[in-house]
Short mmCIF file of C-alpha atoms and ligand atoms in Angstrom, two decimals:
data_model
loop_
_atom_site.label_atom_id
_atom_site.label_comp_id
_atom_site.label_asym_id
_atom_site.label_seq_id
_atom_site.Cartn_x
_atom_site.Cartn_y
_atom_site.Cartn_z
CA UNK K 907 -16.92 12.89 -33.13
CA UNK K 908 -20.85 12.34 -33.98
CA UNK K 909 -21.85 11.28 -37.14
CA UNK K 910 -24.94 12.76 -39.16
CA UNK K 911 -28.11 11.99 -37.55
CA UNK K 912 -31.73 11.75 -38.82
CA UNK K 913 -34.31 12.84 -36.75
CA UNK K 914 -37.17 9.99 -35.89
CA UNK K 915 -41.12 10.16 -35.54
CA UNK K 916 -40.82 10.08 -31.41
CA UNK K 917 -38.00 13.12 -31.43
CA UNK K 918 -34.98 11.63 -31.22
CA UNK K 919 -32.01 11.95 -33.72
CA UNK K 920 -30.61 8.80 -35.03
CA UNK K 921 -26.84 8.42 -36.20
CA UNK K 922 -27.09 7.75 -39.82
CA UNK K 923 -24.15 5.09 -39.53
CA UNK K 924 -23.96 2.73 -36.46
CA UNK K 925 -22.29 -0.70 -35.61
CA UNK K 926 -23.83 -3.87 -36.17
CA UNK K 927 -23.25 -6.73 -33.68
CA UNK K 928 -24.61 -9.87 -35.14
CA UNK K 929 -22.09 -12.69 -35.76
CA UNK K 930 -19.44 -10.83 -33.26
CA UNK K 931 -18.11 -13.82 -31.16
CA UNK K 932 -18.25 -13.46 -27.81
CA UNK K 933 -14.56 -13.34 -26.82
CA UNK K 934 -13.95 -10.45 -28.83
CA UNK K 935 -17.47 -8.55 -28.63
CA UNK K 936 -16.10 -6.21 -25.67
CA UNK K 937 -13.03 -4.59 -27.50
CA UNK K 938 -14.90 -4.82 -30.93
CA UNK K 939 -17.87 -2.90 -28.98
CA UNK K 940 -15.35 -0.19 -27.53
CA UNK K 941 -12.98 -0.10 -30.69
CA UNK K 942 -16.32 1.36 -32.64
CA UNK K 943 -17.02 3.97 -30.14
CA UNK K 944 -13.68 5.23 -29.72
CA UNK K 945 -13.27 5.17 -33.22
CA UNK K 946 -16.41 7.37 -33.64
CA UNK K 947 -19.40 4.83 -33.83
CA UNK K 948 -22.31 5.44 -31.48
CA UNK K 949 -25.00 3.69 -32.75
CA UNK K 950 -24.86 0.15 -30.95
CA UNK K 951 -27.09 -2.84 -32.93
CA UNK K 952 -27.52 -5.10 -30.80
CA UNK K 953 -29.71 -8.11 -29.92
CA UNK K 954 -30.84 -10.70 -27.71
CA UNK K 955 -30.55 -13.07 -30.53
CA UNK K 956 -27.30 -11.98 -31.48
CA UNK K 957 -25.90 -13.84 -27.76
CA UNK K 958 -23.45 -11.08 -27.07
CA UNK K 959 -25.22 -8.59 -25.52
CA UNK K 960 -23.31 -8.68 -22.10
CA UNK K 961 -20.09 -8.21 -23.57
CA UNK K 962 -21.55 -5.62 -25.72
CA UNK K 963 -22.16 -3.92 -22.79
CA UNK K 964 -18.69 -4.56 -21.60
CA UNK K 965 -17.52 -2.45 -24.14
CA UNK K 966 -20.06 0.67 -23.48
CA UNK K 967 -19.08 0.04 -20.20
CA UNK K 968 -15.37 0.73 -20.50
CA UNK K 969 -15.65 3.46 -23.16
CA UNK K 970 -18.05 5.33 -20.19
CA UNK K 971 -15.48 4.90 -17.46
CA UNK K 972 -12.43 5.80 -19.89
CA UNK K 973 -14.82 9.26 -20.73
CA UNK K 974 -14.48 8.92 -24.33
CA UNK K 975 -18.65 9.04 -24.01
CA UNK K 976 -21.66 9.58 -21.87
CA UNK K 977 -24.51 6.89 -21.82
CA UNK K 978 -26.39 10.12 -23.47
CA UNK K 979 -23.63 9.86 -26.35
CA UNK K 980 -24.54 6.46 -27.29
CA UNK K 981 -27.33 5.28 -29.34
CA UNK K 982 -28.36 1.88 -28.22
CA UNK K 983 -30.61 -0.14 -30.33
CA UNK K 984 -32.03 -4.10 -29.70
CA UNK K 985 -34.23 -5.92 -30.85
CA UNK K 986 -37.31 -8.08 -29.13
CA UNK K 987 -36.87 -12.01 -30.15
CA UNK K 988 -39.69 -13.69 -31.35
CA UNK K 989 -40.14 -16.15 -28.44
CA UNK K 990 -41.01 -13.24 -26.36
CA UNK K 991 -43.59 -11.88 -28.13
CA UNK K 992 -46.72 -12.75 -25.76
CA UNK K 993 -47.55 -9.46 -23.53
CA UNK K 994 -46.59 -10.92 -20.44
CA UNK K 995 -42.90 -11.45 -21.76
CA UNK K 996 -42.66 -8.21 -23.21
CA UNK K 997 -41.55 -6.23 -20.20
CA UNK K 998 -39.81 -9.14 -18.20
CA UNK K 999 -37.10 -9.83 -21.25
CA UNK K 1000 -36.42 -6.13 -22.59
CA UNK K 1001 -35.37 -6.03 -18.73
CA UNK K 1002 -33.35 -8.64 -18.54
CA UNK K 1003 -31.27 -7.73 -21.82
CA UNK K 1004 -31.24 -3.83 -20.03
CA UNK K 1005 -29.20 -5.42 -17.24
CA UNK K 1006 -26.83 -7.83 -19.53
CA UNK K 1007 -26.06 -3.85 -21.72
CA UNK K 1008 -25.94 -2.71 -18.03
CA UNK K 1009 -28.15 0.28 -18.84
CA UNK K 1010 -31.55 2.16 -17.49
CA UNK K 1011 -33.10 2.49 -21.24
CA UNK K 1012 -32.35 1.27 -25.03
CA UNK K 1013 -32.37 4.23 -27.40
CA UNK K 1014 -34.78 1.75 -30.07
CA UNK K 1015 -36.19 -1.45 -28.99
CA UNK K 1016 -37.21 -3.32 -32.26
CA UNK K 1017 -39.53 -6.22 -32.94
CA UNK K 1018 -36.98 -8.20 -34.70
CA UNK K 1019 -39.42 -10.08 -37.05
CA UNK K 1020 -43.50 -10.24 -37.45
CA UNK K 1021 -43.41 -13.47 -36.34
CA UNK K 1022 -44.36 -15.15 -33.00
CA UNK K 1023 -43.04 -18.36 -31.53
CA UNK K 1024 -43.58 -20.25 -28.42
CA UNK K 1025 -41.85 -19.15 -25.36
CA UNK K 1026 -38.92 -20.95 -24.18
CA UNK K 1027 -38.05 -19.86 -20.33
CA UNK K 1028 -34.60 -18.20 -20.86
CA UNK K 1029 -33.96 -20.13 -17.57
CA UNK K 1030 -33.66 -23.71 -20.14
CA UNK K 1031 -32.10 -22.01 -23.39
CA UNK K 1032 -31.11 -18.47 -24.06
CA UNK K 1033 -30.94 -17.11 -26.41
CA UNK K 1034 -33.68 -19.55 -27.82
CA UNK K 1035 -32.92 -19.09 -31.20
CA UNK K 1036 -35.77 -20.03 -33.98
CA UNK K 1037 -36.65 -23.83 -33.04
CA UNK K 1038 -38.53 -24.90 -30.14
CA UNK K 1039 -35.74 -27.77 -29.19
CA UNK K 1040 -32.01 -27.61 -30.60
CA UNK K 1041 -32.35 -31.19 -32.52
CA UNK K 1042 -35.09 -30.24 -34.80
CA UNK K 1043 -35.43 -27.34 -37.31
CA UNK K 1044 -39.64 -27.25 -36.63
CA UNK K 1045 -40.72 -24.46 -35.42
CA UNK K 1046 -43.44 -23.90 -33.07
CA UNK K 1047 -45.77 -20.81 -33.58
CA UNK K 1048 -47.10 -18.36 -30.47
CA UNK K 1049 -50.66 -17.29 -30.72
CA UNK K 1050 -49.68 -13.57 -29.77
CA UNK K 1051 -50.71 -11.08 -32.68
CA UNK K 1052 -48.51 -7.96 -33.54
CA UNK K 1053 -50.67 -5.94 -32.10
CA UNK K 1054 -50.29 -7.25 -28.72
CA UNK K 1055 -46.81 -7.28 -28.91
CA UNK K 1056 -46.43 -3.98 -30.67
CA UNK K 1057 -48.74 -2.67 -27.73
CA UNK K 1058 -46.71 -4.33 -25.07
CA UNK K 1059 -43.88 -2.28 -26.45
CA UNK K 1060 -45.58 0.78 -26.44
CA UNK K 1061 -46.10 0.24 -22.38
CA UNK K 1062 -42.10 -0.10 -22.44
CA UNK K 1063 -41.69 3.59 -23.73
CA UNK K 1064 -44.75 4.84 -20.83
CA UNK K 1065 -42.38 3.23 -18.33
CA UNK K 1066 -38.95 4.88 -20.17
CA UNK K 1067 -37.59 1.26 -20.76
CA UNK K 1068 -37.14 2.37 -24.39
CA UNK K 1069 -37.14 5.94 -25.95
CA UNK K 1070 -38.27 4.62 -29.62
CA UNK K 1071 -39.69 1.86 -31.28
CA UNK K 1072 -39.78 0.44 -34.56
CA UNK K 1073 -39.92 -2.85 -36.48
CA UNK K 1074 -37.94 -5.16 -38.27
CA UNK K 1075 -38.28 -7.59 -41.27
CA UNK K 1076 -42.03 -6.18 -41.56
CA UNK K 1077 -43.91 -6.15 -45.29
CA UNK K 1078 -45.64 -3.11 -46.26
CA UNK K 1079 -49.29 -5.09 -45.23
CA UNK K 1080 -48.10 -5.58 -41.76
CA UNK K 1081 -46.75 -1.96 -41.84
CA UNK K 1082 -49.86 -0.85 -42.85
CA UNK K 1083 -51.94 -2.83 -40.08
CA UNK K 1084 -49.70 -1.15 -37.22
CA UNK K 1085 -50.49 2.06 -38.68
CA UNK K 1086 -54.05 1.81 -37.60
CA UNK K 1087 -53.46 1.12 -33.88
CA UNK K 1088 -50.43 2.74 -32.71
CA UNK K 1089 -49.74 5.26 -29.71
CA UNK K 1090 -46.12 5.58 -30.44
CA UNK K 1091 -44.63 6.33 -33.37
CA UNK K 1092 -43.76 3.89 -35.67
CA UNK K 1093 -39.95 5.52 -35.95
CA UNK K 1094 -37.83 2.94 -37.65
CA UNK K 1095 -37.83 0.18 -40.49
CA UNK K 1096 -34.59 -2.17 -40.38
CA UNK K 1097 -34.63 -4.33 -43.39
CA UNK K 1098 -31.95 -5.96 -45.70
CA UNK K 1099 -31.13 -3.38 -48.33
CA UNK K 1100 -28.35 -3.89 -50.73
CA UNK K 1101 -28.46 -3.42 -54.88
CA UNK K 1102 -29.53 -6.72 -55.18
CA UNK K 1103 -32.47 -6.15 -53.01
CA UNK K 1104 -33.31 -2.37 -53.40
CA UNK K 1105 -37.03 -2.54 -52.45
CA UNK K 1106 -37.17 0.65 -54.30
CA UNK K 1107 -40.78 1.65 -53.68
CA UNK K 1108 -41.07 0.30 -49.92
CA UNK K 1109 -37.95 2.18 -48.85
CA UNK K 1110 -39.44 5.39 -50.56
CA UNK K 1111 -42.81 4.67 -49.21
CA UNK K 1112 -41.90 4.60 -45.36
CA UNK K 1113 -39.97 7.43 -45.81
CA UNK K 1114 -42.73 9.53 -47.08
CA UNK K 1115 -44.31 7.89 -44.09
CA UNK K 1116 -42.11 9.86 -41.83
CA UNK K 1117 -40.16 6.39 -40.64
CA UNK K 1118 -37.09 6.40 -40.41
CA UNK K 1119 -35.09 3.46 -43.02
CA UNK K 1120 -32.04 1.83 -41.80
CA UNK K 1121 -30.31 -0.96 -44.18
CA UNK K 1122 -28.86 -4.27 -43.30
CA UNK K 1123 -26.71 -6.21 -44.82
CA UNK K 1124 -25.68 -3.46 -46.90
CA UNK K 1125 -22.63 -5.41 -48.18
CA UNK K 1126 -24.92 -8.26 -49.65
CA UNK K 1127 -23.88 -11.80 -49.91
CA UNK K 1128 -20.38 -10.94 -48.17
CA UNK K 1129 -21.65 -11.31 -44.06
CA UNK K 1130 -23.59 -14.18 -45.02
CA UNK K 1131 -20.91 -15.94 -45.99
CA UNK K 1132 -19.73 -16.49 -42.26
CA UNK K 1133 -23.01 -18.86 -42.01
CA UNK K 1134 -22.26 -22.72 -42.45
CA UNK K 1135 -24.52 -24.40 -44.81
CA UNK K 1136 -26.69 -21.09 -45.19
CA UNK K 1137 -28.82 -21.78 -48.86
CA UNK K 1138 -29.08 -18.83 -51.14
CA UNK K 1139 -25.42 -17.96 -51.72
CA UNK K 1140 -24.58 -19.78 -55.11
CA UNK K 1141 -23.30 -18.46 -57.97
CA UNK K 1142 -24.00 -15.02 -56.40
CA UNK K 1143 -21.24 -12.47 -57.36
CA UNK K 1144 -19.87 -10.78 -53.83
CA UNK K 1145 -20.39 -7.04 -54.64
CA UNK K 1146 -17.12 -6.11 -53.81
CA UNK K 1147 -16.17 -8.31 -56.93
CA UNK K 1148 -18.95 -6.10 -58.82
CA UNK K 1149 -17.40 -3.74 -62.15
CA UNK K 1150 -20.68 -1.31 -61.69
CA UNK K 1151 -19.51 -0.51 -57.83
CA UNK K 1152 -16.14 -0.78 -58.62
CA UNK K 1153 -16.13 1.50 -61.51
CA UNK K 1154 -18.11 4.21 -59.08
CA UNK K 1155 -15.66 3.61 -56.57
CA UNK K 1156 -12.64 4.48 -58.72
CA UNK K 1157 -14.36 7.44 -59.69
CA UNK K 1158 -14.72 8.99 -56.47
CA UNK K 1159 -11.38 7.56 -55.34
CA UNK K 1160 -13.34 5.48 -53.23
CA UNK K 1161 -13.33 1.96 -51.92
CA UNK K 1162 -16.30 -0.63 -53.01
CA UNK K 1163 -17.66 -0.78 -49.40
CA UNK K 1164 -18.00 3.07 -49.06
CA UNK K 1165 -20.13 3.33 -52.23
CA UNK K 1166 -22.46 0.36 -50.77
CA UNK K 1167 -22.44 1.83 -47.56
CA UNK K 1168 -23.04 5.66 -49.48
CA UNK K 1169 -25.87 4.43 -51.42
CA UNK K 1170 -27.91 4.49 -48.33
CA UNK K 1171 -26.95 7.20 -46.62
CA UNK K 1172 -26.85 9.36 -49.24
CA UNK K 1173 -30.51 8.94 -49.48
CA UNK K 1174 -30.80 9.16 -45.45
CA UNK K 1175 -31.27 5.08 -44.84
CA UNK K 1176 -29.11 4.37 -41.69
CA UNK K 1177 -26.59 2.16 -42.26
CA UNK K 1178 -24.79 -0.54 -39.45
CA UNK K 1179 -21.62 -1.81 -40.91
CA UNK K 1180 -19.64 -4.48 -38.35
CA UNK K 1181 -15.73 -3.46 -39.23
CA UNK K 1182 -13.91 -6.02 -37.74
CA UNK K 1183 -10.60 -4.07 -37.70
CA UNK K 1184 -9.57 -0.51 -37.36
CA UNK K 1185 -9.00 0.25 -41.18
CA UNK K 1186 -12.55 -1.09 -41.70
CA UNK K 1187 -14.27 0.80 -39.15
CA UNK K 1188 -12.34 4.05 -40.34
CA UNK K 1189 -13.61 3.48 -43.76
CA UNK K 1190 -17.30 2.33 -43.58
CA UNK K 1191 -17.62 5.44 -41.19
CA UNK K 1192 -16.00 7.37 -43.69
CA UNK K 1193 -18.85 6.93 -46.47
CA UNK K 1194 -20.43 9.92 -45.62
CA UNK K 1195 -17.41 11.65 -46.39
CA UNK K 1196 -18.07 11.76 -50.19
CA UNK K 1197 -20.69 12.30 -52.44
CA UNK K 1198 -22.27 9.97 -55.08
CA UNK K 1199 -23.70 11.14 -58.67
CA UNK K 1200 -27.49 10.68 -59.09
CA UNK K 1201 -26.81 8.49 -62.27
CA UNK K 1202 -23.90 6.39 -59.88
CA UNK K 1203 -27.60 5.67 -57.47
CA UNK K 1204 -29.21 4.96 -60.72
CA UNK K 1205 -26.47 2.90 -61.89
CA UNK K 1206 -26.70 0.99 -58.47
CA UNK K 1207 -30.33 0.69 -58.29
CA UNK K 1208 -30.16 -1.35 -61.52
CA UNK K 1209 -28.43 -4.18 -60.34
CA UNK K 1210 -31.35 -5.67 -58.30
CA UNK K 1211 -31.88 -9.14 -58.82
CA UNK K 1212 -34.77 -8.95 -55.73
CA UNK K 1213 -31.85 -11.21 -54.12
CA UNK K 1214 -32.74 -11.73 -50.75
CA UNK K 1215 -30.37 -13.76 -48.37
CA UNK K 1216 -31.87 -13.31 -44.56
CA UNK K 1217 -34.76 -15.21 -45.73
CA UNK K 1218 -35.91 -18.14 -43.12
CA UNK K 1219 -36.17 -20.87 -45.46
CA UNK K 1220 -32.65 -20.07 -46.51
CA UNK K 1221 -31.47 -21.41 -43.04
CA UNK K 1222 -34.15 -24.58 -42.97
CA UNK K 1223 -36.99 -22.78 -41.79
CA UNK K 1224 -40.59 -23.45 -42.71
CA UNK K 1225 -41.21 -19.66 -42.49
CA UNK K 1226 -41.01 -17.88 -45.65
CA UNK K 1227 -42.56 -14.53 -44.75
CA UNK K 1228 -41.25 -12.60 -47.43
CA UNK K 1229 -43.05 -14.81 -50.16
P1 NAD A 713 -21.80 -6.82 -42.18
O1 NAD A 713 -21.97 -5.38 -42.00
O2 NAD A 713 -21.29 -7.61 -41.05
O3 NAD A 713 -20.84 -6.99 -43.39
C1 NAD A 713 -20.54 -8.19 -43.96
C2 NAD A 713 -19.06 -8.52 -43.96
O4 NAD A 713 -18.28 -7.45 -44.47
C3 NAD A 713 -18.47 -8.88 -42.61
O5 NAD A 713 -17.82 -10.11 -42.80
C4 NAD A 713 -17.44 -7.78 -42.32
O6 NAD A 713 -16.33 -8.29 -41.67
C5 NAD A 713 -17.07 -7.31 -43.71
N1 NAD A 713 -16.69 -5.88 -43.76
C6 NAD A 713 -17.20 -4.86 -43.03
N2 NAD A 713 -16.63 -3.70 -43.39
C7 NAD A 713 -15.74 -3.99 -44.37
C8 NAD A 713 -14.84 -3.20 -45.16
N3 NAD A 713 -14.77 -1.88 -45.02
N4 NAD A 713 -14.06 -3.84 -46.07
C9 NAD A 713 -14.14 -5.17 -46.25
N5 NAD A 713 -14.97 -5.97 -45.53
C10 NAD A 713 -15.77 -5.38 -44.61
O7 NAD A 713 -23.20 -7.47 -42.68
P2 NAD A 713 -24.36 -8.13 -41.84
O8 NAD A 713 -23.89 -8.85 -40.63
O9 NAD A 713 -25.15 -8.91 -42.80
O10 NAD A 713 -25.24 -6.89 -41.38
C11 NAD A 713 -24.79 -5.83 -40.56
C12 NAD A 713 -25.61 -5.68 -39.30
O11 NAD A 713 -26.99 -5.57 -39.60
C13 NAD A 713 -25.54 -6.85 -38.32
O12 NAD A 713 -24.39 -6.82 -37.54
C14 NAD A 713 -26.79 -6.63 -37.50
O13 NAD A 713 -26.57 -5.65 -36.51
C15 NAD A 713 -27.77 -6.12 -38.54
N6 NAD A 713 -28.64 -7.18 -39.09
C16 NAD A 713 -29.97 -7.17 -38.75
C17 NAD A 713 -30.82 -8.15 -39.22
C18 NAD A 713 -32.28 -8.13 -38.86
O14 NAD A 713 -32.97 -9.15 -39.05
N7 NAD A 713 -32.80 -7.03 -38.36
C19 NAD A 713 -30.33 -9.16 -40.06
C20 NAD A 713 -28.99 -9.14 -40.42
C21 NAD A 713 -28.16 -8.13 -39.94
#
């Protein structure tokens, strides 16, 4: 079973719903990894930051031998960590994660966020995570620009490391500065999209852009929740909890998490849910399987609060890009 697709800038479809990865601990990343393909998923989100991406591949791995897919069935998406961001790196780490998946090529290699930090040698720490040492919360900035980095990413799709690119936590300004200089298309945006961040007019303007929008964290405050000591989560209703998406969900005979999840793709932004069990995966890939009202959106779009949880500072970072 494939799921709807939407077609990117370099070609390629896109599955509109895929499986996200981060947060999925290691000892149960493999079966997690093949229960989402088998139960239909096969859009992989993955990253080196994430720390699972060889058991990831584990689970691609043993779907492939079982033949419930081909490696031309799967969508495979990671995403370039900021401590590689210096040209040299570029190649040498997208590589390296290549060989944990155990695959020739990722699908969409993304530059996780526009921000550059010294290299650590994956040889002392990896993944490095945002800090330059694991005892202090300073951070320690690379003098690499976007553009080399975007460009060194580029030379990964000449040698058919990656089939797409795109970006990831990116403002419209630094969208706007790729435009001027890029070979390859710019064919994907992943940013946290929920109705209490709706970015209204950025999602609307990259689409008319021709790239391609794809949501995380479309469930809100609930994933953060798994974070110890993460700032920005009090007082702040869980949207499952919220009357507006409840009330939509009972009119469509829905559950809360299908509306969220609807709300994008309904308005072809990507969506990649992490089900942890079998009813969960069945239902967030199930969304698509219904149709929202234009005033439900509406109703939805109102709740933005310009709530924003994957923020930097909100894990002790002195890094807040998004102010
Ligand atoms: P999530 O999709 O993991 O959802 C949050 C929580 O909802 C999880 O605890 C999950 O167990 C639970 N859940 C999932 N489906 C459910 C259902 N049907 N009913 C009840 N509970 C359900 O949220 P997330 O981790 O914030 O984001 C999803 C993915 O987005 C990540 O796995 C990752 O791939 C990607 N992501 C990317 C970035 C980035 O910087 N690019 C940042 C955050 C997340």
């Amino acid at each position: 079973m494939l799921s709807t697709t939407v077609k990117l800038a370099s070609g390629f479809e896109m599955p509109l719903v895929g499986y996200g990865t981060w947060k999925i601990p290691n000892n149960v990343c493999a079966d997690q990894i093949y229960n989402a393909i088998k139960a239909g998923y096969r859009l992989i989100d993955g990253a080196c930051d994430y720390g699972n991406e060889k058991e990831c591949g584990e689970g691609v791995r043993r779907a492939i031998e079982e033949g419930i897919v081909k490696r031309e069935d799967l969508f495979i998406v990671s995403k370039l960590w900021q401590t590689y961001h210096e040209k040299e790196h570029v190649e040498p780490i997208c590589k390296r994660m290549l060989a944990d998946w155990g695959i020739e090529y990722f699908d969409l290699f993304i530059m996780h966020f526009p921000v550059a930090l010294k290299f650590v040698d994956p040889a002392v720490r990896y993944p490095p995570g945002w800090t330059y040492t694991t005892d202090s919360l300073e951070l320690k900035f690379s003098d690499a620009t976007i553009q080399e980095t975007w460009q060194a990413m580029e030379a990964l799709v000449d040698k058919g490391l990656a089939r797409s690119l795109g970006v990831s936590n990116f403002s419209i300004q630094t969208l706007m500065d790729l435009q001027k200089y890029n070979r390859h298309p710019i064919s994907t945006l992943q940013i946290e999209h929920h109705p209490y961040l709706t970015q209204r007019k950025f999602v609307e303007w990259a689409q008319r852009q021709g790239i391609q929008v794809t949501a995380y964290s479309s469930f809100g405050p609930q994933g953060f929740q798994e974070i110890k000591g993460m700032d920005g989560l009090e007082g702040v209703e869980l949207l499952f909890n919220n009357k507006t998406i409840n009330a939509i969900a009972k009119k469509h005979g829905m559950t809360a998490p299908q509306v969220l999840l609807r709300w994008s793709t309904q308005r072809g932004v990507a969506v990649i849910p992490k089900g942890d069990c079998a009813e969960h995966l069945a239902q967030n890939m199930a969304n698509l399987n219904f149709k929202l009202d234009d005033e439900d959106i509406e109703a939805i779009y109102k709740l933005n609060a310009n709530l924003r949880f994957n923020d930097p500072p909100n894990y002790g970072f002195d890094c807040p890009i998004f102010a």
